[in-house]
Amino acid sequence: MNFLAHLAFSGKEEDVMIGNFVADFVKGKKAFETQSFWVQKGIQLHRQIDAFTDTHHITHELVALLRPQALKYATVVIDILYDHFLARHFELFFGKKLTDFAQNTYEILAQHLDILPKKLQEMFPYMRTENWLVRYGDDATQDFYGLRRSLEGLQRRSLYAQDLVKCLDVLKENYEIFDQKSIIFLTEIQDFCEEYRVNNF
């Protein structure tokens, strides 16, 4: 899962959201133990979300469609596409507008900017100004602008990657399949996160 899903499935505790946001930048036991209690809970939730996603049969099915173009990066591309479909159907899952959630989330992140890892501190102004959380949902009429920018960024950061933007051709050709399966997957992971928080927080 990418930024939107990790943030959205964090629940109402702000520090859990922060932990879910920074988890990929917190490496090793020592770095984890320096975090506050609820940030640690968010990091643990992030890792559970990743494990659930990586082992889910729908992820495997959609990765198989992407692999001829994305090769070993197919699992990363599907994380970005899941955010696209979550953005497209946000009100279905959370009963509120994505734009409202995004603005509130940017405010929370800004209030906690001093505890974010340096790379995220440097990234956040671009994330907010370019409204990354909302732009994931750009559709075909907008030439999937948000997805295109995300895939271009992944391409720049990845060694030996093919033209990952061409994954959008795979998406267009199979959009209904990706859409239907993503809704099923997102429903299941939302239930998983709610149960996990009840049992572990």
Short mmCIF file of N, CA and C in Angstrom, two decimals, residues 52 102 110 197-198 201:
data_model
loop_
_atom_site.label_atom_id
_atom_site.label_comp_id
_atom_site.label_asym_id
_atom_site.label_seq_id
_atom_site.Cartn_x
_atom_site.Cartn_y
_atom_site.Cartn_z
N PHE A 52 -0.21 -8.15 4.96
CA PHE A 52 -1.53 -8.56 4.47
C PHE A 52 -1.61 -8.36 2.96
N ALA A 102 -7.83 14.68 3.09
CA ALA A 102 -6.48 15.08 2.70
C ALA A 102 -6.05 16.36 3.40
N ALA A 110 1.80 18.40 9.29
CA ALA A 110 2.51 19.67 9.49
C ALA A 110 2.75 19.93 10.98
N ARG A 197 -6.61 -3.10 15.15
CA ARG A 197 -6.57 -2.02 16.16
C ARG A 197 -7.33 -2.41 17.42
N VAL A 198 -8.47 -3.05 17.27
CA VAL A 198 -9.26 -3.48 18.43
C VAL A 198 -8.45 -4.44 19.29
N PHE A 201 -4.48 -2.39 20.19
CA PHE A 201 -4.29 -1.02 20.70
C PHE A 201 -4.92 -0.85 22.08
#
